[in-house]
Coordinates of C-alpha atoms and ligand atoms in Angstrom, one line a residue:
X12 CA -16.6 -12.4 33.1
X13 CA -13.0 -12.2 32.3
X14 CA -11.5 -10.8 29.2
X15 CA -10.8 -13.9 28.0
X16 CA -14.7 -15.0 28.2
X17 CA -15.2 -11.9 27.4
X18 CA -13.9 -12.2 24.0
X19 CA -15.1 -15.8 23.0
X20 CA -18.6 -14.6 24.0
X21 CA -18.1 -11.8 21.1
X22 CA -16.6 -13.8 18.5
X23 CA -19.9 -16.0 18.8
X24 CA -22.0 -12.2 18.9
X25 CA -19.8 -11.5 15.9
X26 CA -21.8 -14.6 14.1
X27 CA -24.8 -14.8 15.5
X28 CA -26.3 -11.4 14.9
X29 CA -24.3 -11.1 10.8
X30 CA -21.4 -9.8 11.7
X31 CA -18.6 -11.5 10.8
X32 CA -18.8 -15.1 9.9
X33 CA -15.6 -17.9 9.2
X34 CA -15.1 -18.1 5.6
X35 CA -16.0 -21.0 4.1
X36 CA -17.5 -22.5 7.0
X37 CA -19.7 -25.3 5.3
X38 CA -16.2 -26.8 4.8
X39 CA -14.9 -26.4 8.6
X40 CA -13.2 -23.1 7.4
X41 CA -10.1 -21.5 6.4
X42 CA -7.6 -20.4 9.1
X43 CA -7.7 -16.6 10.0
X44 CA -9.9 -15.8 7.3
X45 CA -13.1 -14.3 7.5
X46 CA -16.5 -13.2 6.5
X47 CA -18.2 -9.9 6.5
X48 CA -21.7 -10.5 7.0
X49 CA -24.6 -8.3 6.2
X50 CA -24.0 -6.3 9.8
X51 CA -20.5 -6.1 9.8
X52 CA -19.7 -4.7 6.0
X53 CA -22.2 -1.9 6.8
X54 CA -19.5 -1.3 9.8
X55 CA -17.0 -1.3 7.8
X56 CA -18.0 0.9 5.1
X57 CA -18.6 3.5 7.8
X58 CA -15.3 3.1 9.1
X59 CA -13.6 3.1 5.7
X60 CA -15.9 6.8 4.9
X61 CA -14.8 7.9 8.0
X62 CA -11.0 7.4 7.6
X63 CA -11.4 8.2 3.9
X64 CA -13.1 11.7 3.9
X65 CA -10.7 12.2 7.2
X66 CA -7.9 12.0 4.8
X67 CA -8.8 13.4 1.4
X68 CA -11.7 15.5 2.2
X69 CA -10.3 17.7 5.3
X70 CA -6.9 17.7 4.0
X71 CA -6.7 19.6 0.6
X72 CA -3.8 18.3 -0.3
X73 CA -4.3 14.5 0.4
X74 CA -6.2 12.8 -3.2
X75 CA -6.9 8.9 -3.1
X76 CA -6.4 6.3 -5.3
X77 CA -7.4 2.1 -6.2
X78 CA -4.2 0.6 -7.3
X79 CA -4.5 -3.4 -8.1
X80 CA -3.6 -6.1 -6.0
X81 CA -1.3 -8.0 -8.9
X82 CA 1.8 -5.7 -9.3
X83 CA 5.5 -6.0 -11.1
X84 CA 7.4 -8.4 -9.0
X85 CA 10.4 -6.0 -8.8
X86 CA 8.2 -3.8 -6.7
X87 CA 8.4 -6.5 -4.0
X88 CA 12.6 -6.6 -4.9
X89 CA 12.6 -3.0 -4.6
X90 CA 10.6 -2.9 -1.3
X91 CA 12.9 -5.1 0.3
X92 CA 10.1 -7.4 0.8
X93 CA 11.3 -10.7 -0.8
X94 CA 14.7 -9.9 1.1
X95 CA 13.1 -9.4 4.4
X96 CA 9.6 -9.7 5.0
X97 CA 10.3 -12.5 7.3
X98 CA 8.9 -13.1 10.8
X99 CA 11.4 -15.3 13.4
X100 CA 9.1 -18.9 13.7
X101 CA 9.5 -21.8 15.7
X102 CA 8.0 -25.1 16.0
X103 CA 7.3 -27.5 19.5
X104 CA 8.7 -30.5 18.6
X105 CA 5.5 -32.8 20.6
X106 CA 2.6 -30.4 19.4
X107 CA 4.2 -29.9 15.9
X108 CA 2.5 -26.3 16.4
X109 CA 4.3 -23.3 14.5
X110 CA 5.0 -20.2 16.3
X111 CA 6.4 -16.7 16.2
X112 CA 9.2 -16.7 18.8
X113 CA 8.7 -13.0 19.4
X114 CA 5.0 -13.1 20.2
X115 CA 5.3 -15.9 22.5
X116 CA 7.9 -13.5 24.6
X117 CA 5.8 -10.4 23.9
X118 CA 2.8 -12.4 24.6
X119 CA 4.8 -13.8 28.4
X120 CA 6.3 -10.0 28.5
X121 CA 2.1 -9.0 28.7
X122 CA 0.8 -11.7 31.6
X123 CA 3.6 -9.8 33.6
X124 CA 1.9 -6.4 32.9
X125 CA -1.1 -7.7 33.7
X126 CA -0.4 -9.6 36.8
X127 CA 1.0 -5.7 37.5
X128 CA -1.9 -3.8 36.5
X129 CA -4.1 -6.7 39.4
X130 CA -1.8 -5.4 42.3
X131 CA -2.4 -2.3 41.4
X132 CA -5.8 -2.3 41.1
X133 CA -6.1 -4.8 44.4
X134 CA -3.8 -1.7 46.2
X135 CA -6.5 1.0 44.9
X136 CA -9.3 -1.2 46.1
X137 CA -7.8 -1.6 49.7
X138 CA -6.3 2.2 50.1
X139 CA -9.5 4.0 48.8
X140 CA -9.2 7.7 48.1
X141 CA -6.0 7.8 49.7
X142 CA -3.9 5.6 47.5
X143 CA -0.6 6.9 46.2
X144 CA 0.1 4.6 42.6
X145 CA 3.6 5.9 42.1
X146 CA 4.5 5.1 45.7
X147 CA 2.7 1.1 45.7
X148 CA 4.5 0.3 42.9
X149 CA 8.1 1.5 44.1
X150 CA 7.3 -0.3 47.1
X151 CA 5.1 -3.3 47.0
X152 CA 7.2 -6.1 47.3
X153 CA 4.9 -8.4 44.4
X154 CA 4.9 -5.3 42.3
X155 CA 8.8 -5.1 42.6
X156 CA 9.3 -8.7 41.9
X157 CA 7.2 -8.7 38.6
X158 CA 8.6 -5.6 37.5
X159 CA 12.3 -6.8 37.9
X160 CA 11.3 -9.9 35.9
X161 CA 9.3 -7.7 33.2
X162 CA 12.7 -4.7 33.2
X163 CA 15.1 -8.3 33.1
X164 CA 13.5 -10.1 29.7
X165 CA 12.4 -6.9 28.1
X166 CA 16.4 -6.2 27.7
X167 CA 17.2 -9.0 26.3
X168 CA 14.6 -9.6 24.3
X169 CA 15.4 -5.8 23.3
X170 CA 18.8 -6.3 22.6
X171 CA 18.0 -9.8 20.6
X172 CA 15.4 -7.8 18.6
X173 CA 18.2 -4.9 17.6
X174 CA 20.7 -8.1 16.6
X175 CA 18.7 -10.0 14.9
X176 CA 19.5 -12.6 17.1
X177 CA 17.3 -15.6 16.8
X178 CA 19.4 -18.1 19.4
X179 CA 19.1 -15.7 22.0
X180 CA 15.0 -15.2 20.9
X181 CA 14.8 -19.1 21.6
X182 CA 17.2 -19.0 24.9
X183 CA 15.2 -16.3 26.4
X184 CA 11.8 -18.6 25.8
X185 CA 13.6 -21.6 27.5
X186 CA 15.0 -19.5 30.0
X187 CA 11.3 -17.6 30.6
X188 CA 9.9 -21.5 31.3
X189 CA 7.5 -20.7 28.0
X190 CA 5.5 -23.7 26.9
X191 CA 3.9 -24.9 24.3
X192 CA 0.1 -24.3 25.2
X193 CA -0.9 -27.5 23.4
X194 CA 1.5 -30.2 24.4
X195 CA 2.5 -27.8 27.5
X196 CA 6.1 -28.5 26.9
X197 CA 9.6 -26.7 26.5
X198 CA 11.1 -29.2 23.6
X199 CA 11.5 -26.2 21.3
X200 CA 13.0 -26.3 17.6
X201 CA 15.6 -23.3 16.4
X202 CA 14.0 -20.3 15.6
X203 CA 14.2 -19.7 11.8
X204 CA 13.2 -17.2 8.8
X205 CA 9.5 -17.2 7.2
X206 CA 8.3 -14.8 4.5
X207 CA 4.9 -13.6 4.7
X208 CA 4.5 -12.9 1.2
X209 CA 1.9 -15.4 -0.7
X210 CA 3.0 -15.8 -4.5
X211 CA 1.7 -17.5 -7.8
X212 CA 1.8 -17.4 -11.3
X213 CA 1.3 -15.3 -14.2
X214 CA 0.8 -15.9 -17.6
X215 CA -0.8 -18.9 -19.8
X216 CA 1.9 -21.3 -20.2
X217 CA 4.4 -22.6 -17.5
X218 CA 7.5 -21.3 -19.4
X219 CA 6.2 -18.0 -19.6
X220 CA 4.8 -17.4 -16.4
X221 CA 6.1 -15.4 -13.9
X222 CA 5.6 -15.6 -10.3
X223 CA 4.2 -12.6 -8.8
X224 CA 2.6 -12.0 -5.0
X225 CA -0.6 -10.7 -3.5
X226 CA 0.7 -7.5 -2.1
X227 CA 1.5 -7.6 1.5
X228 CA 0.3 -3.8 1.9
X229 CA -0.9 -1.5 -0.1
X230 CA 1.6 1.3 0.2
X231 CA 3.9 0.2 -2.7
X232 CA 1.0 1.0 -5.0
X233 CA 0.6 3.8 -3.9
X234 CA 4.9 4.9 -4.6
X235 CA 4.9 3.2 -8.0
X236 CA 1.9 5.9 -9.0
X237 CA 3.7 8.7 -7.3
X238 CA 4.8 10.2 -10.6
X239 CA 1.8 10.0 -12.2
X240 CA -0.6 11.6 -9.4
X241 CA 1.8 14.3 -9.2
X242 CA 1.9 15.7 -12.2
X243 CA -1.9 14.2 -13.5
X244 CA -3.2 16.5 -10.1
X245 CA 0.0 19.1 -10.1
X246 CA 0.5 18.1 -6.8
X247 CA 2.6 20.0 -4.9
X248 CA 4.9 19.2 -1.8
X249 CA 3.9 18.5 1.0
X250 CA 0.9 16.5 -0.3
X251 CA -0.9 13.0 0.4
X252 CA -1.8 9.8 -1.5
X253 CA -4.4 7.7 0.4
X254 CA -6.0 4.4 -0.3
X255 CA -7.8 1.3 1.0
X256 CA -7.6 -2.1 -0.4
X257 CA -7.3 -5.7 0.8
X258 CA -3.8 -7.1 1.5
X259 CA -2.4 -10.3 1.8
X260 CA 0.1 -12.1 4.6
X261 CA 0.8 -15.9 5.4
X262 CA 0.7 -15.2 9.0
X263 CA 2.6 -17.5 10.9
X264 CA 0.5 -17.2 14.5
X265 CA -3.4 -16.7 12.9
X266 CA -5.4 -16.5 15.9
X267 CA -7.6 -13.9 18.2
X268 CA -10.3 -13.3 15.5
X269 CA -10.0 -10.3 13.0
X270 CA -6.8 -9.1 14.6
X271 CA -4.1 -11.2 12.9
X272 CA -5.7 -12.5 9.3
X273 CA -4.2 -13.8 6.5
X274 CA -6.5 -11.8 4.1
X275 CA -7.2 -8.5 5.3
X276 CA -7.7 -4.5 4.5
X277 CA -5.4 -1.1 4.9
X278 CA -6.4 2.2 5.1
X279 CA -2.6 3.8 4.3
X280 CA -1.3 7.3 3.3
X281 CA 1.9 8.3 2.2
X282 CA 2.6 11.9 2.6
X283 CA 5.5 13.0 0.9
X284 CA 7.5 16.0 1.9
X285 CA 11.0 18.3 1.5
X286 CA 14.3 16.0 3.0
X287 CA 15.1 17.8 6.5
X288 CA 11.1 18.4 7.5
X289 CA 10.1 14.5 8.4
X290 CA 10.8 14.6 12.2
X291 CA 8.0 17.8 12.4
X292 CA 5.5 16.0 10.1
X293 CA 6.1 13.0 12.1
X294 CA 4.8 14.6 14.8
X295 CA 2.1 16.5 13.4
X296 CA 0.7 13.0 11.6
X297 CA 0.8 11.2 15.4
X298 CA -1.0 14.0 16.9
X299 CA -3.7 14.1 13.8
X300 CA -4.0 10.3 13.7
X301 CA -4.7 10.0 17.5
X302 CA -7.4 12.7 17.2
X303 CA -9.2 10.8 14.5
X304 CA -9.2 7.9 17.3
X305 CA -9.9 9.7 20.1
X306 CA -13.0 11.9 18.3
X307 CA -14.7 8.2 18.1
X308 CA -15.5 8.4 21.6
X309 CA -14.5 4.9 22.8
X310 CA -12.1 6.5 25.7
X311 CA -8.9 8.6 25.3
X312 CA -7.8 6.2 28.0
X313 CA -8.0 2.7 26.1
X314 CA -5.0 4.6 23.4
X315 CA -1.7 5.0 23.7
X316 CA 1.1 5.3 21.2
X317 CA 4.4 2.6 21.0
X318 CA 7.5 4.4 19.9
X319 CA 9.9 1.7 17.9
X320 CA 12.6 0.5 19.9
X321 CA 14.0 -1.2 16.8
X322 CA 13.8 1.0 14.1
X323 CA 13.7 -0.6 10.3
X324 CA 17.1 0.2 8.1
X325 CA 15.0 3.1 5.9
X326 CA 12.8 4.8 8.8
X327 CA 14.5 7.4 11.3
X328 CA 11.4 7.4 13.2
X329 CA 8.1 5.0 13.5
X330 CA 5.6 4.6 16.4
X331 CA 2.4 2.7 16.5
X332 CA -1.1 3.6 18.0
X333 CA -2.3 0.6 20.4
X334 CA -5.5 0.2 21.6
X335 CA -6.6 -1.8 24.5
X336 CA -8.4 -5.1 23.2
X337 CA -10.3 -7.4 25.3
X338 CA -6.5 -9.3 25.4
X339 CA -3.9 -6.3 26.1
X340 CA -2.6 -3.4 24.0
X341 CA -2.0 -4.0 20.9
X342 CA -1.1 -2.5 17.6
X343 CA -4.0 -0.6 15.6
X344 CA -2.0 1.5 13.3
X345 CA 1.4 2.3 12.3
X346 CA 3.1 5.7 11.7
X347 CA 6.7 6.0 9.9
X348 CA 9.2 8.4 8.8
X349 CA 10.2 6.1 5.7
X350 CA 12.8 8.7 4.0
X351 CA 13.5 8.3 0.5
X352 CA 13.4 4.6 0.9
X353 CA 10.7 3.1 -1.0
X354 CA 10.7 5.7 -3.9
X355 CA 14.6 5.6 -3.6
X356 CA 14.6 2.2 -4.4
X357 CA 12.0 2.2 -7.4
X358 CA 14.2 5.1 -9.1
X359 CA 17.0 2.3 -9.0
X360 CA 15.3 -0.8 -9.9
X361 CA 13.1 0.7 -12.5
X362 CA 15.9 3.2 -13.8
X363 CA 13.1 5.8 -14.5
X364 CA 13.5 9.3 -12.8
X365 CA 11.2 9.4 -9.4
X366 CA 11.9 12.9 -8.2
X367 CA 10.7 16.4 -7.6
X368 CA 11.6 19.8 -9.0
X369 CA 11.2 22.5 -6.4
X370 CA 10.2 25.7 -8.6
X371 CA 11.0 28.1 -5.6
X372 CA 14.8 26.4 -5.2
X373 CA 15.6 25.3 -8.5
X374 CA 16.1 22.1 -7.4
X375 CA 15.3 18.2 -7.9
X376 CA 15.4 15.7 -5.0
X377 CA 13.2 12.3 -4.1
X378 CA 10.7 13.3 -2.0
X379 CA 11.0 12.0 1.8
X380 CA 7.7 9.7 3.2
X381 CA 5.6 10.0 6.4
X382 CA 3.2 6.8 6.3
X383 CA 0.1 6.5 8.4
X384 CA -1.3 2.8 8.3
X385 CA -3.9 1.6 10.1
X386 CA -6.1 -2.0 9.7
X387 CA -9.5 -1.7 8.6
X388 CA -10.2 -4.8 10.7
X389 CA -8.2 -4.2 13.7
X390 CA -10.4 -1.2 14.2
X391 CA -13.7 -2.8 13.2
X392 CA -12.5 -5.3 16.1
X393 CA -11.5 -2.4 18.5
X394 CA -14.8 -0.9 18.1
X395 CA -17.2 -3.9 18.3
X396 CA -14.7 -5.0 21.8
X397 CA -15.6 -2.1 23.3
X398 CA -19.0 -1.7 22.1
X399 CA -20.2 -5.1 23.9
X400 CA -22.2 -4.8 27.0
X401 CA -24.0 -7.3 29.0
X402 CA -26.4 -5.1 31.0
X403 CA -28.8 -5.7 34.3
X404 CA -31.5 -4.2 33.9
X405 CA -34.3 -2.6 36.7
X406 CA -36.6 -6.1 37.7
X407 CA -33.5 -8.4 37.3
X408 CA -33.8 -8.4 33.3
X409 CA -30.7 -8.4 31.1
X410 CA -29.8 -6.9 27.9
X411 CA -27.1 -7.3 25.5
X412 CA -26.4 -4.3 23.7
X413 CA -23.5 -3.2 21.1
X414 CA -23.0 0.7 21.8
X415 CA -21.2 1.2 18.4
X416 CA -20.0 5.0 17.9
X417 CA -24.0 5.9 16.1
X418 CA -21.8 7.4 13.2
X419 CA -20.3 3.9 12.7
X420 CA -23.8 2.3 13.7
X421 CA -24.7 -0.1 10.9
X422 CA -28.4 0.4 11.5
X423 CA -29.2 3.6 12.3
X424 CA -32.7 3.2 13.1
X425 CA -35.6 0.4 13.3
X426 CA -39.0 1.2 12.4
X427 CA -42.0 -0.5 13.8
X428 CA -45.0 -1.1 13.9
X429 CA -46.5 -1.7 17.5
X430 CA -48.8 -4.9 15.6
X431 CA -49.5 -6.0 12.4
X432 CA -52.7 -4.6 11.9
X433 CA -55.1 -1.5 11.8
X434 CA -53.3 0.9 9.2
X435 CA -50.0 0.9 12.0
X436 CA -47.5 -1.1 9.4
X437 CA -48.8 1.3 6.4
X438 CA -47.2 4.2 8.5
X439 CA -44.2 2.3 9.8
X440 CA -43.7 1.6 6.1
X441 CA -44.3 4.8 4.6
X442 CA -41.8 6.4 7.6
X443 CA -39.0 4.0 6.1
X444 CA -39.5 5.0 3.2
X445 CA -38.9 8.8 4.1
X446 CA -36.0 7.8 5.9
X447 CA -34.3 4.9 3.5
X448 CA -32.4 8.0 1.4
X449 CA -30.8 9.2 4.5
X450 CA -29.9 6.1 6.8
X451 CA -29.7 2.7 6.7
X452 CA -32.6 1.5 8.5
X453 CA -34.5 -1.8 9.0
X454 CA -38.2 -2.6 9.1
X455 CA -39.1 -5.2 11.7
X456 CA -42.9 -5.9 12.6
X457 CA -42.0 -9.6 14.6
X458 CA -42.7 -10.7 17.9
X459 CA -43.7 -8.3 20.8
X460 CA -41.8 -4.4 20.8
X461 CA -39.4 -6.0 23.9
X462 CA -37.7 -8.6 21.6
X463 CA -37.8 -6.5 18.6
X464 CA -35.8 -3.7 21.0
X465 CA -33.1 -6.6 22.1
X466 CA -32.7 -7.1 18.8
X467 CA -31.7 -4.1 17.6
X468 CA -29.7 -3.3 20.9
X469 CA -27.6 -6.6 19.9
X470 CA -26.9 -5.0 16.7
X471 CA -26.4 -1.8 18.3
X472 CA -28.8 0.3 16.1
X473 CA -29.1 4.1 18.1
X474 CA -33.2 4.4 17.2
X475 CA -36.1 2.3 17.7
X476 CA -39.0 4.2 16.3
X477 CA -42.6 2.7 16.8
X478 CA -45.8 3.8 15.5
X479 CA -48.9 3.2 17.3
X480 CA -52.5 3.4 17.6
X481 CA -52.0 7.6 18.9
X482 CA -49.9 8.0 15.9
X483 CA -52.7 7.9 13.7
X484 CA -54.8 11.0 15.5
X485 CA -51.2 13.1 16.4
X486 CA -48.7 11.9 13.8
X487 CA -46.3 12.0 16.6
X488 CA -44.0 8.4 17.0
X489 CA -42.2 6.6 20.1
X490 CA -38.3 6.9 19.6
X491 CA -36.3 5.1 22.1
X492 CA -32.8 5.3 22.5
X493 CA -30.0 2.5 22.2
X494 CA -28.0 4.0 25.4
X495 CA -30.2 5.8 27.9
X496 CA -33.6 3.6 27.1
X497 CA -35.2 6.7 27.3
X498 CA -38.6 6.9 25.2
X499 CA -39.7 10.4 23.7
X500 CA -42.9 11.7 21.4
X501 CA -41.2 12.8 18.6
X502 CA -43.8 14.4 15.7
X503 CA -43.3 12.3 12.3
X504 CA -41.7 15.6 10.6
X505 CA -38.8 15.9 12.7
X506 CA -38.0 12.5 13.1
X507 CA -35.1 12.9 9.9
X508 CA -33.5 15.7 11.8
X509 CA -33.4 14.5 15.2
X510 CA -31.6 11.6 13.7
X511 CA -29.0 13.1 11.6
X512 CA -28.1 15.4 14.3
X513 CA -26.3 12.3 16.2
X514 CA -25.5 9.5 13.3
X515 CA -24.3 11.8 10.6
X516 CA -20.3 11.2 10.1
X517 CA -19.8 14.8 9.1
X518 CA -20.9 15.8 12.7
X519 CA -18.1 13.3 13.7
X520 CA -15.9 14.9 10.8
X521 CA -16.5 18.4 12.5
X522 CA -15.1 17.7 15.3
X523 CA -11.8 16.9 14.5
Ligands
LIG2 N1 2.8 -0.2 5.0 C1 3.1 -0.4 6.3 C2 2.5 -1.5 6.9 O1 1.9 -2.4 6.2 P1 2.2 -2.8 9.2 O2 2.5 -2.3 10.6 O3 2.8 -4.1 8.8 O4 2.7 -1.6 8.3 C3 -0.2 -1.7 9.2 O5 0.6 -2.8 9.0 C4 -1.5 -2.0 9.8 O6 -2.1 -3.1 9.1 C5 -1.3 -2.6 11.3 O7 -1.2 -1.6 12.2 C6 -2.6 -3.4 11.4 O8 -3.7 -2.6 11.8 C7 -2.9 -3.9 10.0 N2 -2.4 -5.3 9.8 C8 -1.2 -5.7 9.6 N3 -1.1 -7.1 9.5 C9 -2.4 -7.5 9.7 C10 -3.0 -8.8 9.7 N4 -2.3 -9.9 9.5 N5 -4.4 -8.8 10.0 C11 -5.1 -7.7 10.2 N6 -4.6 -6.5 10.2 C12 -3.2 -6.4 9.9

C-alpha cells in the first residue's frame, strides 16, 4: 500500500471504529472540520493529560490556566495579527480552486525529496551491507539531478519567502511546471494577501456592536493574564504559563484530515525569562519538547526539528518539531524565542504597566518569551498514523490493529466473557467493576472471542481479558495482549497491577 492509500484507508478507520467523524455530516459536512467521536476524545484527553502534567506537574514553576475564546479586539491589534496574519493565496483560473502559493512549492519542493529518499532506498536494496549513502548520493547521476533541482527552487523560494515577494512565489510555480490538480493547468491568478482570522459581532444592537475574532491561538491569553498570574501565584522568573483550548483559522488549503482544520486545539506555554538568557532556554525547551515526543515510543527516527529560515520581525530564534506523516514531514509543534514582543506590545496598546521588578537587581524590565506550541490534533493524527497496522497473521489470516502508545490507549482493557451463560458474564461483570475506577475499560460479550479480539485490536485497546469456565474453580483469567498476541493465566487479584504497570501515564511521566 502506498502512503497515499495508506492514509485514505485510516481516515475511513478513523470513522468507522468512533474515532473521528466529519462534522455535520447528515448535511454533507463542513470543510476541515471535524468530529471527535467516542474513541477518539478518550485519545485525546490522554494526550492533553500527558502534555498537561508534562508541563505544570514536573515543572514547579510552570501553573496553567483557561482563558476564553472571545477577547478585546486590541489584543489581535497588539499581536500584529489583524496587520499580518495573512497567508500568500492564489486561485487557477479553470478550476476556480484557491490555493496557498507556498504549499503548492513546499508541497513540489517534497515529491523531489521523496523521489530522493526512492534512489536511495533502490541503491541500499541493490548494494546490501556494503552500501555507502553519503557516497550514492554525491555520485548517482538521478540523485544529483533531483538534488540540483531541489538546491535550485529551495533558493528562490527562500529568498522570495525572506522578501515577501509574492510575483516571484507565483513565477517560481510557473517556472516549476506546477498545476492545478483539478483542472491540471498552469493559468494561474496573482498571488495575494488572506487573513486567517474569523470575526463577528458583539453586543445587542448593530450600532453598538463591536467586531471581535475567534482567537487564532491561544497564547495571547495567556500574555494578557501575565500580570495577574504573577503576582496572584508570586511567580517568580524564569516561570511558565500553560494552557489548552480550541482555536480558530480560516485556512486557505483545508485538506489531509486533522492536520490543517479550521477549528482546532493548542497545547502552548509561554515561559518568560531575564532579557539576555532566551538563546540558552531556547535550547533547553527544544531538547525538553523532543523528549516528551520521543518518550512516546513511536520512533526517535520519524522526528526531526526545522530551524526557521525566515524568522518573524519579534523572534530571534524559532524552530519546529516535524514528524513524519503518512504524506512527508511536517510540522507538529512550534518553538520561539518571542522577546518582549507580545507583552511589549500590550504595555503600549493597553497603556497599563506589563513588567517585572527583579528584587535581587533592583530593577524593572518586560519579561522576554520562549513559546512551546504544539497541535493537540496534529499529534492525535501523528499517533493514530503510526499506530495503523495491517498484519498477516500465521494460517494466512489478517488483522488490523491500532498499536496506540497503551498510556494514550483509549481502552485500556476489554473484559469478556468466553459465552453468555453459566455464571461467566457475572464474573466478567464483577471484574469491570473492580477495574472501571482505574481504567477505561469496555464490556463486550458479542459474537465468538476471535471477532471480539479484532475488535478491540482495531481500536487498539492493550488487554483482552476473558473469563471462562476454569475461572470459576481457579479465579485465574486469560489476558491477551494487543502487540505480541501472547495469552497468559493471570490470577483475578493481580489483574489491576499487571495493568497499571504498562498503561499508567505516570510511568510514561517518569521517564522523561
Ligand atoms: N502561538 C504560536 C502558534 O500558534 P503556529 O505554528 O501557528 O504557532 C502552533 O501553531 C501549532 O498549532 C502547530 O505546530 C500545529 O500543531 C497547530 N496548528 C496550527 N494551525 C493548525 C490548523 N489549522 N489545524 C490543526 N493544527 C494547527
Amino acid at each position: 500500500m502506498t502512503q497515499e492509500e495508506l492514509f485514505k484507508v485510516l481516515v475511513a478507520h478513523c470513522k468507522e471504529y468512533g474515532f473521528i467523524f466529519p462534522s455535520s455530516e447528515i448535511y454533507d459536512g463542513l470543510a476541515a472540520v471535524y468530529d471527535y467521536g467516542q474513541m477518539g476524545v478518550e485519545l485525546k484527553n490522554n494526550i492533553k493529560q500527558y502534555w498537561w502534567n508534562a508541563m505544570t506537574r514536573l515543572n514547579e514553576n510552570i501553573v496553567g490556566i483557561d482563558s476564553c475564546i472571545f477577547m478585546h479586539p486590541r489584543i489581535w491589534e497588539a499581536s500584529g495579527h489583524v496587520g499580518a496574519f495573512n497567508d500568500p493565496l492564489i486561485d487557477n483560473k479553470d478550476s476556480k480552486k484557491r490555493y496557498r502559493a507556498d504549499v503548492l512549492i513546499e508541497d513540489y519542493l517534497g515529491k523531489i525529496e521523496e523521489k530522493i529518499a526512492k534512489e536511495v532506498a533502490k541503491g541500499r536494496k541493490r548494494f546490501g551491507d556494503s552500501f555507502d549513502e553519503a557516497q550514492f548520493r554525491a555520485t548517482n547521476p538521478n540523485v544529483l539531478r533531483e538534488q540540483a533541482k531541489y538546491d535550485e527552487v529551495h533558493a528562490r523560494y527562500v529568498k522570495a519567502e525572506q522578501a515577501s515577494d509574492f510575483a516571484e512565489y507565483r513565477q517560481i510555480i510557473i517556472d516549476c511546471g506546477i498545476v492545478c490538480p483539478i483542472s491540471g493547468t498552469c493559468n494561474w491568478t496573482d498571488v495575494r494577501q488572506f487573513n486567517l482570522m474569523f470575526s463577528t459581532s458583539m453586543g445587542s444592537t448593530s450600532e453598538g456592536a463591536n467586531t471581535i475574532y475567534l482567537r487564532p491561538e491561544t497564547a495571547q491569553g495567556i500574555f494578557v493574564n501575565y500580570l495577574n498570574v504573577q503576582k496572584t501565584g508570586r511567580m517568580k522568573l524564569p516561570f511558565g504559563i500553560a494552557q489548552i483550548g480550541k482555536a480558530f483559522r480560516n485556512e486557505i488549503v483545508a485538506r489531509q484530515f486533522i492536520f490543517r482544520m479550521r477549528e482546532f486545539e493548542q497545547m502552548e506555554m509561554q515561559f518568560f525569562i531575564k532579557p539576555g538568557t532566551e538563546l540558552e532556554w531556547f535550547k533547553n525547551w527544544k531538547e525538553k519538547r523532543m523528549a516528551w515526543h520521543v518518550n512516546l515510543g513511536m520512533g526517535a527516527e520519524n522526528y526531526r526539528f526545522h530551524d526557521h529560515e525566515k524568522l518573524a520581525h519579534y523572534a530571534n530564534a524559532a524552530t519546529d518539531i516535524e514528524f513524519q506523516f503518512p504524506f512527508g514531514f511536517k510540522e507538529l509543534e512550534g518553538i520561539h524565542s518571542r522577546t518582549d514582543f507580545d507583552l511589549g506590545n500590550h504595555q503600549k496598546f493597553s497603556g497599563k504597566k506589563i513588567q517585572y521588578f527583579d528584587p535581587e537587581t533592583g530593577e524593572s524590565f518586560v519579561p522576554y518569551v520562549i513559546e512551546t506550541s504544539i497541535g493537540v490534533d496534529r499529534t492525535v493524527l501523528a499517533v493514530l498514523s503510526h499506530a495503523y497496522k495491517e498484519e498477516r497473521l500465521e494460517g494466512g489470516d489478517t488483522r488490523v490493529v491500532l498499536s496506540i502508545p497503551p498510556a494514550l490507549a483509549p481502552v485500556k482493557a476489554a473484559v469478556m466473557p468466553l459465552v453468555k451463560k453459566d455464571g461467566l458474564p457475572e464474573v466478567a461483570q464483577q471484574i469491570m467493576d473492580d477495574l472501571k475506577y482505574d481504567f477505561n475499560c469496555q464490556y463486550d460479550e458479542k459474537d465468538s472471542i476471535g471477532k471480539r479480539y479484532r475488535r478491540q485490536d482495531a481500536i487498539g485497546t492493550p488487554y483482552c481479558i476473558t473469563v471462562d469456565h476454569d475461572t470459576l474453580e481457579d479465579r485465574c483469567v486469560t489476558v491477551r495482549d494487543r502487540d505480541t498476541m501472547t495469552q497468559e493465566r493471570i490470577p483475578i487479584a493481580e489483574l489491576r497491577a499487571m495493568i497499571d504497570r504498562r498503561v499508567n501515564l505516570n510511568t510514561l511521566l517518569r521517564n522523561l
